[in-house]
Each structure stands twice: as structure tokens, then as C-alpha cells.
Coordinates of C-alpha atoms in Angstrom, one line a residue:
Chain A
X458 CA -35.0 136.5 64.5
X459 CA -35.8 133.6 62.5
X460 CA -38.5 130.5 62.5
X461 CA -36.8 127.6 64.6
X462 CA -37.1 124.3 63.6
X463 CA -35.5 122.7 66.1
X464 CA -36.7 121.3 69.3
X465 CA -35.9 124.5 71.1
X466 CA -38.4 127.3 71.7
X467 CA -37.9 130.9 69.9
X468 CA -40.2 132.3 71.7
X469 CA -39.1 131.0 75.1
X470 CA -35.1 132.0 75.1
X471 CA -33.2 130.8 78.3
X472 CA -31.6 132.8 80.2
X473 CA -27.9 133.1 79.1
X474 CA -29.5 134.5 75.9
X475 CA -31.5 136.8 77.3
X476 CA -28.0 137.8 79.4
X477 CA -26.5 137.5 76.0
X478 CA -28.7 139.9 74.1
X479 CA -28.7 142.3 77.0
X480 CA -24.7 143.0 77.2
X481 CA -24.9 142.4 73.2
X482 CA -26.6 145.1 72.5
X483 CA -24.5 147.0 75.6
X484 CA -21.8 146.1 73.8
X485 CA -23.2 147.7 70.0
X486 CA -23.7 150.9 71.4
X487 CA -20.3 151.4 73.2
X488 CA -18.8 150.3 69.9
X489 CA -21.1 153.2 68.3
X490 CA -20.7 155.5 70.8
X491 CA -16.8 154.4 70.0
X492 CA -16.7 155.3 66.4
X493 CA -18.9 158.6 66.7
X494 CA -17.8 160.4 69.3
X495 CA -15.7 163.6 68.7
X496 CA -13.9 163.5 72.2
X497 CA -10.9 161.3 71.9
X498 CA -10.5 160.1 75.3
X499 CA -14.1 159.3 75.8
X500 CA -13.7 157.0 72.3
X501 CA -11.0 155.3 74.4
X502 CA -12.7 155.2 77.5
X503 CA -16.0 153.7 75.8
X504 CA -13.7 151.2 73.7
X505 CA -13.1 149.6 77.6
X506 CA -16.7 149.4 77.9
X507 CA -17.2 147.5 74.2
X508 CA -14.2 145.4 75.3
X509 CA -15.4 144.8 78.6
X510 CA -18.6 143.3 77.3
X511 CA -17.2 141.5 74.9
X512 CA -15.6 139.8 77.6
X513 CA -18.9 138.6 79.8
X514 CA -19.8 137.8 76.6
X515 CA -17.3 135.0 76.0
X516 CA -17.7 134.0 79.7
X517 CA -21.2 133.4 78.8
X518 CA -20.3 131.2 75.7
X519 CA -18.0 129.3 78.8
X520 CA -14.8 130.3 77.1
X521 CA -13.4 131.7 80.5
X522 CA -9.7 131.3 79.6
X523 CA -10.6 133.7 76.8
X524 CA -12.4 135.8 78.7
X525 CA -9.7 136.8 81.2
X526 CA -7.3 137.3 78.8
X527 CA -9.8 139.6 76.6
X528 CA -9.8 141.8 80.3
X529 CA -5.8 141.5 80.2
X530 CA -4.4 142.2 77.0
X531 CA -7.1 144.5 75.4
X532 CA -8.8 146.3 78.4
X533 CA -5.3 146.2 80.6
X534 CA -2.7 147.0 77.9
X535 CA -4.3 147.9 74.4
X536 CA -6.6 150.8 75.9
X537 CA -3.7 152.1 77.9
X538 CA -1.5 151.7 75.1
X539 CA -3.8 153.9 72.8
X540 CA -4.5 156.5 76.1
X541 CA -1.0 156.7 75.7
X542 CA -0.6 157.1 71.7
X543 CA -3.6 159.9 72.4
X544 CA -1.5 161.8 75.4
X545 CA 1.4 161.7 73.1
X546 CA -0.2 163.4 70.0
X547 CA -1.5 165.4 72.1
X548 CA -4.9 165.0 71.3
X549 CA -7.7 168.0 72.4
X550 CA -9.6 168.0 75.4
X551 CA -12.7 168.0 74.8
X552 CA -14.9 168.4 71.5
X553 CA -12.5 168.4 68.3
X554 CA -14.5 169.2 65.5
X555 CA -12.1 167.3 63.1
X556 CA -12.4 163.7 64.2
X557 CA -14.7 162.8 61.3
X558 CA -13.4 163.0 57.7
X559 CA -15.6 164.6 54.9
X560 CA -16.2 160.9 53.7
X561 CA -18.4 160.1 56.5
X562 CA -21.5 159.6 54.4
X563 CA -20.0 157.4 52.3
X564 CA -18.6 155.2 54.9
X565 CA -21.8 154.7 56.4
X566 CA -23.6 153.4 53.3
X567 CA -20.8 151.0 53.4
X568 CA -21.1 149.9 56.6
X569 CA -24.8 149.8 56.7
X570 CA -25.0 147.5 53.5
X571 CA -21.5 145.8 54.5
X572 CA -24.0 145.0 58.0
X573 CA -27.1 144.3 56.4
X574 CA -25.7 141.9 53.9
X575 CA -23.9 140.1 56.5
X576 CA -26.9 139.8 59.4
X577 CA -29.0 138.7 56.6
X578 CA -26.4 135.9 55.3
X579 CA -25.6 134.6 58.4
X580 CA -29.3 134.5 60.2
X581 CA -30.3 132.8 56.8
X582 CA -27.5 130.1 57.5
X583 CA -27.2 129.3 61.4
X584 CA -31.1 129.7 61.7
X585 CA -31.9 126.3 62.8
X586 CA -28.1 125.9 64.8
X587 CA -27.8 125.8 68.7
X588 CA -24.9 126.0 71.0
X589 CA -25.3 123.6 73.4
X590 CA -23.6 125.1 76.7
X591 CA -24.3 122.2 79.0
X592 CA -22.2 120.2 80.7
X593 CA -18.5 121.0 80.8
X594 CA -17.2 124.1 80.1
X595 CA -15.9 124.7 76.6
X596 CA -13.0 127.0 77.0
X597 CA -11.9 126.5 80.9
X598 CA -8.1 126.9 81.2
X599 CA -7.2 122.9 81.3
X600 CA -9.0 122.4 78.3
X601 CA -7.5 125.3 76.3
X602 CA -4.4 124.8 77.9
X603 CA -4.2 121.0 76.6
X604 CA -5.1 121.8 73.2
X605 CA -2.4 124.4 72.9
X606 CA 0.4 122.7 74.2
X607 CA -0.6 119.6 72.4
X608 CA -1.8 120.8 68.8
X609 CA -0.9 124.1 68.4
X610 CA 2.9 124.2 70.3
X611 CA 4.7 125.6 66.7
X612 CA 2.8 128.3 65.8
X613 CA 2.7 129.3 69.7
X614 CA 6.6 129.3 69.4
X615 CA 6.5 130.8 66.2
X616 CA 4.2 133.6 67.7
X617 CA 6.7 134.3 70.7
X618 CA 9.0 135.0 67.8
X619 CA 6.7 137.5 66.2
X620 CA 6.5 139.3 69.6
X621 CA 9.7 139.3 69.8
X622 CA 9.6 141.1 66.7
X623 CA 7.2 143.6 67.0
X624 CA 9.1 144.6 70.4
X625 CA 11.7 144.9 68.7
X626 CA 10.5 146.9 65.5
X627 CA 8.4 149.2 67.7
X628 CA 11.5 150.2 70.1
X629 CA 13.6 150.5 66.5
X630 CA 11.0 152.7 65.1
X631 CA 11.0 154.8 68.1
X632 CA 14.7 155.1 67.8
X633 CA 15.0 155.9 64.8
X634 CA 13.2 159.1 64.5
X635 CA 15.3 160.3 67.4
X636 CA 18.7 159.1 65.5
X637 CA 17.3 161.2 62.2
X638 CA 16.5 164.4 64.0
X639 CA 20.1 164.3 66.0
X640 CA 21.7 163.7 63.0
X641 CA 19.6 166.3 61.5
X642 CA 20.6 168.8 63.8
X643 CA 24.0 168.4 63.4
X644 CA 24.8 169.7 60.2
X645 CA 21.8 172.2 60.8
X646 CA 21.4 174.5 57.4
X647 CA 21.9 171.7 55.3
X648 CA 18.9 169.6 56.3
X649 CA 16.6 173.0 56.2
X650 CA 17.3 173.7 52.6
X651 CA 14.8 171.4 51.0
X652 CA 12.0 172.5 53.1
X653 CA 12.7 176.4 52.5
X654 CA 13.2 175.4 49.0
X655 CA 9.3 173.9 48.9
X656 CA 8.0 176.6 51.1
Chain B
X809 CA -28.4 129.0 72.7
X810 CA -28.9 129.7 69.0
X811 CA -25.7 130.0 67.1
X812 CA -27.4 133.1 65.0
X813 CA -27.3 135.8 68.4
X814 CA -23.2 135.8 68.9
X815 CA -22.5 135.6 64.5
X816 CA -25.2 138.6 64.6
X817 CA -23.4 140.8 67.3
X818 CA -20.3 139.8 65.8
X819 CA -21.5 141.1 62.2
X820 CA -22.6 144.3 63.8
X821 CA -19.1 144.7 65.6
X822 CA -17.0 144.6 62.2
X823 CA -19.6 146.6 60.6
X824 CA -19.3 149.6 63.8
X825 CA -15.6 149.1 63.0
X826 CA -15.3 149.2 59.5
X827 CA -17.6 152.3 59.7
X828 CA -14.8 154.0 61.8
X829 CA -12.1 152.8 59.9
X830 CA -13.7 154.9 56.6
X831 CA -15.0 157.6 58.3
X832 CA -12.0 158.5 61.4
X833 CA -9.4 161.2 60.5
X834 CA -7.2 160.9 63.7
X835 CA -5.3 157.8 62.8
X836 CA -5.0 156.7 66.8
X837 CA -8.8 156.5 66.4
X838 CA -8.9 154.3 63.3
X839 CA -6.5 152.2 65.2
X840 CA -9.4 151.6 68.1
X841 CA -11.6 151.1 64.8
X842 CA -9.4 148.1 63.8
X843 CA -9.4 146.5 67.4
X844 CA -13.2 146.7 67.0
X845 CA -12.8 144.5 63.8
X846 CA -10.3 142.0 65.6
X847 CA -13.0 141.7 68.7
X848 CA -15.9 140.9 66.1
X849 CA -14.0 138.3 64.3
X850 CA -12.6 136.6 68.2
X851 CA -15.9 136.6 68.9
X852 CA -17.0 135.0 66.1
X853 CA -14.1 132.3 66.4
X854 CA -15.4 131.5 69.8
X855 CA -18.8 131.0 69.1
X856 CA -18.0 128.5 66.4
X857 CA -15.4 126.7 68.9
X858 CA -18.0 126.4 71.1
X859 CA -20.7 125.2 68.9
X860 CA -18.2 122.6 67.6
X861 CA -16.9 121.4 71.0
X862 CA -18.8 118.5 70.8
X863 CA -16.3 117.3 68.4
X864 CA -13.3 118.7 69.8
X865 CA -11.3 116.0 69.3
X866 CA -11.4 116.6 65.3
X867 CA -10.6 120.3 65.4
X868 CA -8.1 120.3 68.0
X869 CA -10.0 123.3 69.7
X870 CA -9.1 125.4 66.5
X871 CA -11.0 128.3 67.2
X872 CA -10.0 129.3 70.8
X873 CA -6.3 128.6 70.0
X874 CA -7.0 131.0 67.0
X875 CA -8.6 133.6 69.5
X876 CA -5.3 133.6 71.2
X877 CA -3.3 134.0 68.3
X878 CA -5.5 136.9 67.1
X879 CA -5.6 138.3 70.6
X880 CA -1.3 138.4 70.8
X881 CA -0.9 139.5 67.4
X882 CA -3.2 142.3 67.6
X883 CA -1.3 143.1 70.8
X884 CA 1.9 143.5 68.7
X885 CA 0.0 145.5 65.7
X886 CA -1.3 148.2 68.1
X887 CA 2.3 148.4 69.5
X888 CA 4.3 148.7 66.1
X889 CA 1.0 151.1 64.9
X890 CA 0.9 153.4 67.7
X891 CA 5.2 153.5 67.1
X892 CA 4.3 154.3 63.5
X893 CA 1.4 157.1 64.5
X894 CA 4.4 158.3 67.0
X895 CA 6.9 158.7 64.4
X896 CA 4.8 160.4 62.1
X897 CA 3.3 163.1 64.7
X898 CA 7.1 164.1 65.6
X899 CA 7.7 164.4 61.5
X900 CA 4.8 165.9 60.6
X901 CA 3.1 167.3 63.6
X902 CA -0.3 165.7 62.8
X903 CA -2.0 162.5 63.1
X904 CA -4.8 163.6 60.9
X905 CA -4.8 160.9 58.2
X906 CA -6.1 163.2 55.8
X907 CA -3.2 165.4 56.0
X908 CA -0.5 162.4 55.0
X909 CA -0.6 163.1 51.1
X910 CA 2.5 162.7 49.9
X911 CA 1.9 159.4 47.9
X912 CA -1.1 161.0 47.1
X913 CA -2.1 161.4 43.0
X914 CA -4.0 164.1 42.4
X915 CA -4.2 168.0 41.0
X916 CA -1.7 169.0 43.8
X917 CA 0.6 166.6 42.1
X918 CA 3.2 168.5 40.7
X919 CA 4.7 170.3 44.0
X920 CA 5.4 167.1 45.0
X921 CA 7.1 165.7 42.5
X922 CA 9.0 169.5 42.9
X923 CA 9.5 169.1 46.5
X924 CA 10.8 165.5 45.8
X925 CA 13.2 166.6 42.9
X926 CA 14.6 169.0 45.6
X927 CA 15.2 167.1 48.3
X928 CA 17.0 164.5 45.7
X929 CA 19.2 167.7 44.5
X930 CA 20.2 168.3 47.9
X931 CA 20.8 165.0 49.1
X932 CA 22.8 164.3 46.2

């Protein structure tokens, strides 16, 4: 990947990056296999997978706190949520030719020189940089615990508020489609005009 | 272990997910896209916590704190954007994004505009 220059050895990498490179690049495909898939659920289903990994991969870096809450919010709540969000739009079973807009091409020259640029810029910077993962563990549950309940105690409170929040705007959004079409049916011919009028 | 291996699979992440953001018609899917993007940039935040642990005691642990915020508040965006992808599929009957043109500018533009004169007319 790049010359080192430090005491370490490029050539001789240690085991928790060889671990590291192996679920990395597990973790790469099910992110590809994500975004080009034309079956829905399986986009969700590999999304787990990407997620998943990207979880041993923060228990590798010894961030475990992080880790288990990587496996509880995104691959216990955010996947079901979007399973859910699929079942409810009833998405197609199977192959649906439409997943992919007509600006594919163009969004993979994007990405592809969005990703080259920004492997090349950050192996030319960290090249001669190493994580030193001995000793005590970075990100075990005291540590993180002490740190957020010391330093960062208002903009934890201020993030329950935002939850509080979202909860709310996502059960008033919900609501409030229901509200429209009851009140919609109510007066009945009068809400149908305008769309008669543009068919 | 060198610093470059997670920033590298974190670059590739956004990239996969910016990729899907462009190219994805079914707006649940660009959703996923966009979690891709928040779990390249954790991971990136981690990394660099890690690497500056050492001196933990000057950046308060800055970067794992910030992977929790990230983590929670992505929570709440996939909840109010799947209520907002839900809404629009019981309007429209669609989540195809390509289909949502009505602030659209274009050569179609002046049914709109029609169809948006009427609906005043009748509302007023």
C-alpha cells in the first residue's frame, strides 16, 4: 500500500490486519453487492452483512462499546426498520428491473473518481501513521462511558431531545396523511375535482 | 496497525454509498445508500479515536462520543425518512424517485403550473 518508514514492517502485517483486511474487503463487497442488486430484500439482507462487519471491524480497533451498539441500533433496528419501509411499499419479490435509474453511468464515474481521489489522498497522508492497539482497550464501556458523562453530558441531553423529536415528527407525519385522506373523504367530489381537471 | 487500512475501507464505503445514492430509483434503497455513508464516516471517526487515544486526555475521547451521536441521529433520520417514503407511497403510490417531479423544471413544465393553478381555483 505504501513504503513504511516507520519501525514497523510492511511486508510482515500482524495479525489483526490481516483479520482487518479480510472482513474489510468482506465488508466492500456486501456494500457492492448492496448498492447493485435488483432484488430489494436481498439489498437489505446484504446491508446486515456490510453492517455486521463493520462491527468486528470496530471490535478489532478495541472500540467494543461501539461495536455492540453498531449490532444494536443498525443491524437490530435500522435493517428491520427499512424491511419494514420495503414490506410497506410493497416492494417486488424478486428481480425488479427498475431499481437502477438511467443515470447509472454517470454516478459511477462519480463514485469511481470520488474513491480514487480519496484512497489516493488519504494513503499519501497516514502512510507512515500506526495505531498502536496495545495495552488497554481504547473504547471498552468504562472508558467511553466516563468520557461521555463527563465531557460530552449536554449534547447527550440535547440529543435525547432530538429523539424525542424525531419520535415525535415521524408518528405526526404518519398521522397526518391519515387525517388528510379522512378529511378528504368527507366532502368526497370536491377533493376529486382538481385531479379530473388535470387528467 | 497502520492508520491507512481502516481510512481506506472507510473511503471505499462512502464511495459504494454515494454510488447508490446517484444511481438508486427506489427511495427506501437510497435510504440503505445513506446508512452506508454514515457507517464509512463512524468508521473513520473510530479509527482516528483510536489512533489518538494515547492522548485522550486532550480530546476528551471526541471521536467515539461522535460515533454515538452519529449512530442515534442516524437512528432518528431513517425513522422520520422511512415516515416521509411512507407518506408519499400512500399519496402517490410510488417510491420511485424518479417519478416525484413536481418541483421539477423542465419541458413538462407547463401542466404543472396548470395542474397547480387548478388545484388553487378549487381550493379557493
Amino acid at each position: 500500500m505504501s513504503p513504511a518508514t516507520a519501525p514497523h514492517g510492511f511486508l510482515s502485517p500482524t495479525g489483526v490486519e490481516i483479520a482487518f483486511v479480510l472482513v474489510g474487503l468482506v465488508t466492500f463487497g456486501a456494500a457492492l453487492v448492496t448498492v447493485t442488486t435488483r432484488q430489494l430484500v436481498h439489498a437489505a439482507l446484504w446491508l446486515v452483512m456490510a453492517l455486521g462487519g463493520l462491527a468486528v471491524e470496530y471490535l478489532l480497533l478495541t472500540a467494543e462499546f461501539i461495536a455492540w451498539v453498531q449490532v444494536l441500533i443498525y443491524v437490530g433496528s435500522v435493517v428491520v426498520l427499512l424491511l419494514f419501509g420495503l414490506m410497506l411499499t410493497r416492494a417486488p419479490i424478486g428481480r425488479s428491473p427498475d431499481a437502477d435509474s438511467g443515470n447509472r453511468w454517470a454516478a459511477l464515474v462519480v463514485a469511481v473518481a470520488a474513491a480514487a481521489a480519496l484512497v489516493w489522498v488519504v494513503v499519501d497522508a497516514f502512510r507512515a501513521t500506526w495505531i498502536d492497539l496495545d495495552g488497554t482497550a481504547a473504547g471498552s464501556a468504562k472508558v467511553t462511558g466516563a468520557s461521555l458523562f463527563q465531557h460530552w453530558v449536554l449534547p447527550f441531553e440535547a440529543l435525547s431531545v432530538l429523539l424525542l423529536a424525531a419520535l415525535v415528527g415521524a408518528i405526526a407525519l404518519s398521522r397526518k396523511a391519515k387525517a388528510d385522506r379522512a378529511a378528504a373523504d368527507i366532502p368526497g367530489a370536491r377533493s376529486d375535482r382538481p385531479t379530473e381537471g388535470a387528467r | 496497525m497502520h492508520l491507512a487500512y481502516p481510512a481506506v475501507l472507510s473511503a471505499l464505503l462512502f464511495c459504494t454509498g454515494l454510488y447508490g445514492v446517484l444511481a438508486r430509483r427506489n427511495a427506501i434503497l437510497v435510504l440503505m445508500s445513506v446508512e452506508l455513508m454514515l457507517n464509512a464516516v463512524n468508521l473513520n471517526l473510530v479509527a482516528f479515536d483510536v489512533w489518538l487515544s494515547r492522548a485522550a486526555a486532550d480530546t476528551l475521547h471526541s471521536g467515539q462520543a461522535l460515533t454515538l451521536f452519529t449512530i442515534a441521529i442516524a437512528a432518528a433520520e431513517i425513522g422520520i425518512g422511512l415516515a416521509i417514503v411512507l407518506a408519499v407511497y400512500r399519496n402517490r403510490g410510488t417510491s420511485d424517485i424518479d417519478r416525484l417531479r413536481d418541483a421539477a423544471e423542465g419541458p413538462d413544465d407547463a401542466p404543472e403550473t396548470d395542474r397547480a393553478a387548478k388545484k388553487a381555483e378549487a381550493t379557493a
